[in-house]
Amino acid sequence: MLSLPMIMDKIVTLTLNPALDVATRVHAVAPEIKLRCQAANFDPGGGGINVSRAIRFLGGESTAVYAAGGHNGAMIQQLLDAESIRNRAVPIAGITRQSFVVYEESTTLQYRFNMPGPDLSADEWIACLEALFDLEPAYIVASGSLPAGVPLEFYGEITRYARQYDIRVIVDTAGEALHRSFGTGVFLMKPNLRELELFAGEKLQDEAHIKTVARRLIAEGLSDVLVVSMGAAGAALVTADRYLHQRAPVVKVGSKVGAGDSMVAGLVLRLAQGAPLEDALRYGVAAGSAAVMSPGTQLCQKRDVDRLYQEMAAATES
Ligand SMILES: Nc1ncnc2c1ncn2[C@@H]1O[C@H](COP(=O)(O)OP(=O)(O)OP(=O)(O)O)[C@@H](O)[C@H]1O
Ligand SMILES: [Mg+2]
């Protein structure tokens, strides 16, 4: 029997602001009247949790560390357990939020309602940090927004500490939390193009421009590796001395929900298996594109990811 390398168990994702994702369908959204929706579907959600779920769908292992409060927090734990995803819920006093997605059948449009989530006390976010480092990860995926009460330097502080123990930190966030991670030793940063533009404070006109700005940010200490995702255009991987652009395969768009998180899952899974950067990039793009193919709120499916990955690999070799 094939024995899997131990390192596969060493990915830990962190979600400070998870959500119980509630999805339903309705013929048409309209004001004032009672909308007859279909039975709801419940999924555990939030940046890091989505990454852990996508890793599981890809046949890998990770542990999801997350703050959890109230009945929504308890349900997230139940759902993760049911999917056999190792997880550590850090109890909090506040009530974990729900996110609400409504698919309108008459237009095929998806309406996404996101609520802010509870504040965390200092004791609570410190407990999350303890749970995280207690697991002795090789890779930490810090993903999503920071709830109120958590210092904006949080991801940066995780990174500084992790760096001392050779733990690689992957950060997928935007805005101030991204700014405050700058120069702390992040291994891999995964902004999308718009997030990178906001961060750089300029509109990125073309590939040459992206390359110049990305190189400058890396030289200034943003991260060792920068993966800029560009939707249907795929993603660029930039390091101090390399620039690689992996085009995304053309796929029929089901729903864009989960593209970014699935991409991060593909990237970190391959990296934790010891794959080279270009291979991890290709697998990440395949996972992102597979998530786009799947309908509703579904993340990527392994058979789609593997097929897209093989096709991209073949196209590169030919
Ligand atoms: N229309 C598309 N066709 C094919 N692949 C796509 C498309 N949109 C996204 N992808 C794939 O998903 C990856 C991530 O997408 P994107 O750049 O939109 O991330 P994101 O903005 O972080 O997503 P999210 O909104 O989920 O956070 C892309 O690099 C690509 O591989
Ligand atoms: Mg994203």
Coordinates of C-alpha atoms and ligand atoms in Angstrom, one line a residue:
M1 CA 0.0 0.0 0.0
L2 CA 1.2 3.5 -0.8
S3 CA 2.2 5.3 2.4
L4 CA 1.5 9.0 2.4
P5 CA 4.3 11.4 3.6
M6 CA 3.7 12.6 7.2
I7 CA 3.9 16.2 6.0
M8 CA 0.4 15.8 4.5
D9 CA -1.0 16.1 8.1
K10 CA 0.8 19.3 8.7
I11 CA -1.4 21.9 7.2
V12 CA -3.4 23.9 9.7
T13 CA -5.9 26.5 8.6
L14 CA -7.1 29.3 10.8
T15 CA -10.5 31.0 10.6
L16 CA -11.2 33.6 13.2
N17 CA -14.5 34.7 11.6
P18 CA -16.1 31.5 10.3
A19 CA -19.7 31.3 9.1
L20 CA -22.4 28.8 9.0
D21 CA -23.3 29.0 5.2
V22 CA -27.0 28.7 4.6
A23 CA -27.9 28.3 0.9
T24 CA -31.4 28.1 -0.6
R25 CA -33.2 28.6 -4.0
V26 CA -36.2 30.6 -4.8
H27 CA -38.1 31.3 -8.1
A28 CA -37.7 35.1 -7.9
V29 CA -36.5 37.5 -5.2
A30 CA -39.1 40.2 -4.6
P31 CA -39.8 42.7 -1.8
E32 CA -42.7 42.5 0.7
I33 CA -44.1 39.1 -0.2
K34 CA -43.3 35.8 1.5
L35 CA -40.7 34.1 -0.6
R36 CA -41.2 30.3 -0.8
C37 CA -37.6 29.0 -0.6
Q38 CA -36.4 25.4 -1.0
A39 CA -35.1 23.5 2.0
A40 CA -31.8 25.1 3.1
N41 CA -28.4 23.5 2.7
F42 CA -25.9 24.0 5.5
D43 CA -22.2 24.1 5.1
P44 CA -19.3 25.1 7.4
G45 CA -17.7 28.2 5.9
G46 CA -15.2 31.0 6.2
G47 CA -11.8 31.4 4.6
G48 CA -9.7 28.8 6.4
I49 CA -12.6 26.3 6.8
N50 CA -13.2 26.4 3.1
V51 CA -9.6 25.7 2.4
S52 CA -9.7 22.7 4.8
R53 CA -12.8 21.4 3.1
A54 CA -11.3 21.8 -0.4
I55 CA -8.1 20.0 0.8
R56 CA -10.4 17.2 2.0
F57 CA -12.1 17.0 -1.4
L58 CA -8.7 16.8 -3.0
G59 CA -7.9 13.8 -0.9
G60 CA -5.6 15.6 1.6
E61 CA -5.6 16.2 5.3
S62 CA -5.5 19.4 7.3
T63 CA -6.8 20.6 10.7
A64 CA -9.1 23.6 10.9
V65 CA -8.7 25.8 13.9
Y66 CA -11.6 28.3 14.3
A67 CA -13.4 30.4 16.8
A68 CA -16.9 29.0 17.5
G69 CA -19.8 30.4 19.5
G70 CA -23.4 29.6 20.0
H71 CA -25.5 27.1 18.0
N72 CA -24.0 28.2 14.7
G73 CA -20.5 27.4 16.0
A74 CA -21.7 24.0 17.3
M75 CA -23.2 23.2 13.9
I76 CA -20.0 24.1 12.1
Q77 CA -18.2 21.6 14.3
Q78 CA -20.8 18.9 13.7
L79 CA -20.6 19.5 9.9
L80 CA -16.8 19.4 9.9
D81 CA -16.9 16.2 11.9
A82 CA -19.4 14.7 9.5
E83 CA -16.9 15.5 6.6
S84 CA -14.1 13.9 8.6
I85 CA -12.2 17.1 8.7
R86 CA -10.0 17.3 11.8
N87 CA -10.9 20.5 13.6
R88 CA -10.4 22.4 16.8
A89 CA -13.2 24.8 17.8
V90 CA -12.0 27.5 20.2
P91 CA -15.0 28.5 22.3
I92 CA -16.0 32.1 22.2
A93 CA -18.7 34.1 24.1
G94 CA -20.2 35.6 20.9
I95 CA -22.4 33.8 18.4
T96 CA -20.8 32.7 15.2
R97 CA -22.4 34.3 12.2
Q98 CA -24.4 32.8 9.3
S99 CA -23.9 33.7 5.7
F100 CA -26.9 33.5 3.4
V101 CA -26.9 32.6 -0.3
V102 CA -30.0 32.7 -2.4
Y103 CA -30.0 31.3 -5.9
E104 CA -32.7 32.9 -8.0
E105 CA -34.0 30.3 -10.5
S106 CA -35.7 32.7 -12.9
T107 CA -32.4 34.7 -13.5
T108 CA -29.8 32.1 -12.4
L109 CA -28.4 35.0 -10.3
Q110 CA -26.9 34.3 -6.9
Y111 CA -27.5 36.8 -4.0
R112 CA -24.9 36.6 -1.2
F113 CA -25.6 38.1 2.2
N114 CA -22.6 38.4 4.6
M115 CA -22.9 39.4 8.2
P116 CA -20.0 40.7 10.3
G117 CA -19.6 38.1 13.0
P118 CA -19.0 38.5 16.7
D119 CA -16.1 40.4 18.4
L120 CA -13.3 38.4 20.0
S121 CA -11.8 39.2 23.3
A122 CA -8.1 39.1 23.9
D123 CA -8.4 35.8 25.8
E124 CA -10.3 34.3 22.9
W125 CA -7.9 35.2 20.1
I126 CA -4.9 34.2 22.3
A127 CA -6.6 30.8 22.7
C128 CA -6.9 30.5 18.9
L129 CA -3.1 31.2 18.7
E130 CA -2.4 28.6 21.3
A131 CA -4.6 26.0 19.5
L132 CA -2.8 26.8 16.2
F133 CA 0.8 26.4 17.4
D134 CA -0.1 23.5 19.6
L135 CA -0.6 21.5 16.4
E136 CA 3.0 22.1 15.3
P137 CA 2.1 22.8 11.7
A138 CA 4.5 22.9 8.8
Y139 CA 2.1 25.2 6.9
I140 CA -0.4 27.7 8.4
V141 CA -3.1 29.1 6.1
A142 CA -4.4 32.3 7.6
S143 CA -7.4 33.3 5.6
G144 CA -10.3 35.7 5.7
S145 CA -11.3 38.8 7.6
L146 CA -10.3 39.6 11.2
P147 CA -13.3 40.1 13.6
A148 CA -13.5 43.2 15.7
G149 CA -11.4 43.0 18.8
V150 CA -8.5 41.3 17.1
P151 CA -5.5 43.4 16.4
L152 CA -4.9 44.2 12.7
E153 CA -1.3 42.9 13.2
F154 CA -2.7 39.5 14.0
Y155 CA -1.6 37.7 10.8
G156 CA 1.7 39.5 11.0
E157 CA 2.3 38.4 14.6
I158 CA 1.5 34.8 13.7
T159 CA 4.0 35.0 10.9
R160 CA 6.8 36.5 13.0
Y161 CA 6.4 33.7 15.6
A162 CA 6.0 31.0 12.9
R163 CA 9.2 32.1 11.2
Q164 CA 11.3 31.3 14.2
Y165 CA 10.1 27.7 13.9
D166 CA 10.4 27.4 10.1
I167 CA 6.6 27.2 9.8
R168 CA 5.5 28.6 6.4
V169 CA 2.6 31.0 6.6
I170 CA 0.2 31.5 3.7
V171 CA -2.0 34.6 4.0
D172 CA -5.1 35.2 2.0
T173 CA -6.7 38.4 3.2
A174 CA -7.2 42.0 2.1
G175 CA -7.1 45.6 3.2
E176 CA -5.5 46.6 6.5
A177 CA -4.8 43.0 7.7
L178 CA -2.8 42.6 4.5
H179 CA -0.9 45.9 5.0
R180 CA 0.0 44.9 8.6
S181 CA 1.5 41.5 7.5
F182 CA 4.0 43.4 5.3
G183 CA 7.6 42.7 6.3
T184 CA 6.8 40.0 8.8
G185 CA 8.1 37.1 6.8
V186 CA 5.0 35.7 5.1
F187 CA 5.9 32.7 2.9
L188 CA 3.1 33.1 0.4
M189 CA 0.5 35.8 -0.2
K190 CA -2.5 35.2 -2.4
P191 CA -4.3 38.4 -3.3
N192 CA -6.5 38.6 -6.4
L193 CA -5.7 41.3 -8.9
R194 CA -8.1 43.9 -7.4
E195 CA -6.7 43.3 -3.8
L196 CA -3.2 43.7 -5.2
E197 CA -4.1 47.0 -6.9
L198 CA -5.6 48.3 -3.7
F199 CA -2.5 47.3 -1.8
A200 CA -0.1 48.8 -4.3
G201 CA -2.3 51.9 -4.7
E202 CA -2.2 51.8 -8.5
K203 CA -4.2 50.3 -11.3
L204 CA -2.2 47.4 -12.9
Q205 CA -2.5 47.9 -16.6
D206 CA -0.9 44.8 -18.1
E207 CA 1.3 41.8 -17.3
A208 CA 4.5 43.8 -17.5
H209 CA 3.1 46.2 -14.9
I210 CA 2.0 43.4 -12.6
K211 CA 5.4 41.9 -12.8
T212 CA 7.2 45.2 -12.0
V213 CA 4.9 45.9 -9.0
A214 CA 5.0 42.4 -7.7
R215 CA 8.8 42.3 -7.9
R216 CA 9.0 45.6 -6.1
L217 CA 6.7 44.4 -3.3
I218 CA 8.7 41.2 -2.9
A219 CA 11.9 43.1 -2.7
E220 CA 10.4 45.3 0.0
G221 CA 9.4 42.3 2.0
L222 CA 5.8 41.5 1.3
S223 CA 6.4 37.7 1.1
D224 CA 8.7 35.1 -0.4
V225 CA 6.1 34.1 -3.0
L226 CA 3.3 36.2 -4.4
V227 CA 0.5 34.4 -6.2
V228 CA -1.8 36.9 -7.9
S229 CA -5.0 35.3 -9.0
M230 CA -6.8 36.8 -12.0
G231 CA -10.1 35.0 -12.4
A232 CA -10.5 33.6 -15.9
A233 CA -7.0 34.7 -16.8
G234 CA -5.4 32.3 -14.3
A235 CA -2.7 33.3 -11.9
A236 CA 0.8 34.7 -11.8
L237 CA 3.5 33.4 -9.4
V238 CA 6.2 35.8 -8.5
T239 CA 9.4 35.4 -6.5
A240 CA 12.5 37.5 -6.3
D241 CA 13.8 35.8 -9.4
R242 CA 10.9 34.1 -11.1
Y243 CA 7.7 35.1 -12.9
L244 CA 5.3 32.4 -14.0
H245 CA 1.9 32.9 -15.5
Q246 CA -0.4 29.9 -15.5
R247 CA -3.4 30.4 -17.7
A248 CA -6.7 29.1 -16.4
P249 CA -8.5 26.5 -18.5
V250 CA -11.7 27.6 -20.2
V251 CA -14.6 26.2 -18.2
K252 CA -18.3 26.5 -18.1
V253 CA -19.0 28.9 -15.2
G254 CA -21.4 27.4 -12.6
S255 CA -20.6 29.7 -9.7
K256 CA -17.6 31.6 -8.7
V257 CA -18.1 30.9 -5.0
G258 CA -15.1 29.2 -3.5
A259 CA -12.6 29.8 -6.4
G260 CA -10.0 31.6 -4.3
D261 CA -10.2 29.2 -1.3
S262 CA -10.0 26.2 -3.6
M263 CA -7.0 27.7 -5.3
V264 CA -5.2 28.1 -1.9
A265 CA -6.1 24.5 -1.0
G266 CA -4.5 23.2 -4.2
L267 CA -1.4 25.3 -3.7
V268 CA -0.8 24.4 -0.1
L269 CA -1.6 20.7 -0.6
R270 CA 1.0 20.4 -3.3
L271 CA 3.6 22.5 -1.5
A272 CA 3.1 20.4 1.7
Q273 CA 3.7 17.3 -0.5
G274 CA 7.1 18.8 -1.5
A275 CA 6.1 19.8 -5.1
P276 CA 7.9 22.6 -6.8
L277 CA 6.3 26.0 -7.1
E278 CA 5.2 25.7 -10.7
D279 CA 3.5 22.5 -10.1
A280 CA 1.7 23.9 -7.0
L281 CA 0.6 26.9 -9.1
R282 CA -0.8 24.6 -11.8
Y283 CA -2.7 22.5 -9.3
G284 CA -4.0 25.6 -7.5
V285 CA -5.3 27.1 -10.8
A286 CA -6.9 23.7 -11.6
A287 CA -8.6 23.7 -8.2
G288 CA -9.8 27.3 -8.6
S289 CA -11.2 26.6 -12.1
A290 CA -12.8 23.4 -10.9
A291 CA -14.6 25.3 -8.2
V292 CA -15.9 27.7 -10.8
M293 CA -17.3 24.8 -12.8
S294 CA -19.3 23.4 -9.9
P295 CA -22.7 24.8 -9.3
G296 CA -24.0 26.8 -6.3
T297 CA -21.7 27.0 -3.3
Q298 CA -19.8 23.9 -4.0
L299 CA -16.0 23.9 -3.8
C300 CA -13.8 21.9 -6.2
Q301 CA -14.2 18.2 -7.0
K302 CA -11.1 16.1 -7.3
R303 CA -12.0 14.5 -10.6
D304 CA -12.4 17.9 -12.2
V305 CA -9.2 19.2 -10.7
D306 CA -7.1 16.2 -11.8
R307 CA -8.5 16.4 -15.3
L308 CA -7.8 20.2 -15.6
Y309 CA -4.4 19.8 -14.1
Q310 CA -3.5 17.0 -16.6
E311 CA -4.7 19.1 -19.5
M312 CA -2.7 22.1 -18.4
A313 CA 0.4 20.0 -17.9
A314 CA 0.0 18.4 -21.4
A315 CA -0.5 21.9 -23.0
T316 CA 2.7 23.1 -21.3
E317 CA 4.7 20.1 -22.5
S318 CA 3.5 20.3 -26.1
Ligands
LIG1 N1 -14.1 32.4 -15.0 C1 -13.1 31.6 -14.7 N2 -12.8 30.6 -15.5 C2 -11.8 29.7 -15.2 N3 -11.1 29.7 -14.0 C3 -11.5 30.7 -13.1 C4 -12.5 31.7 -13.4 N4 -12.6 32.5 -12.3 C5 -11.7 32.0 -11.4 N5 -11.0 31.0 -11.9 C6 -10.0 30.2 -11.2 O1 -10.0 30.4 -9.8 C7 -8.7 31.1 -9.4 C8 -9.0 32.1 -8.4 O2 -10.0 33.0 -8.8 P1 -10.0 34.5 -8.5 O3 -8.8 35.2 -9.0 O4 -11.4 35.0 -8.9 O5 -9.8 34.5 -6.9 P2 -10.5 35.3 -5.7 O6 -11.0 36.7 -6.3 O7 -9.6 35.3 -4.6 O8 -11.8 34.5 -5.5 P3 -12.8 34.5 -4.2 O9 -13.8 35.5 -4.6 O10 -13.3 33.1 -4.1 O11 -12.0 35.0 -3.0 C9 -8.2 31.7 -10.7 O12 -6.8 31.8 -10.6 C10 -8.6 30.6 -11.7 O13 -7.8 29.5 -11.7
MG2 MG -10.1 35.7 -2.5

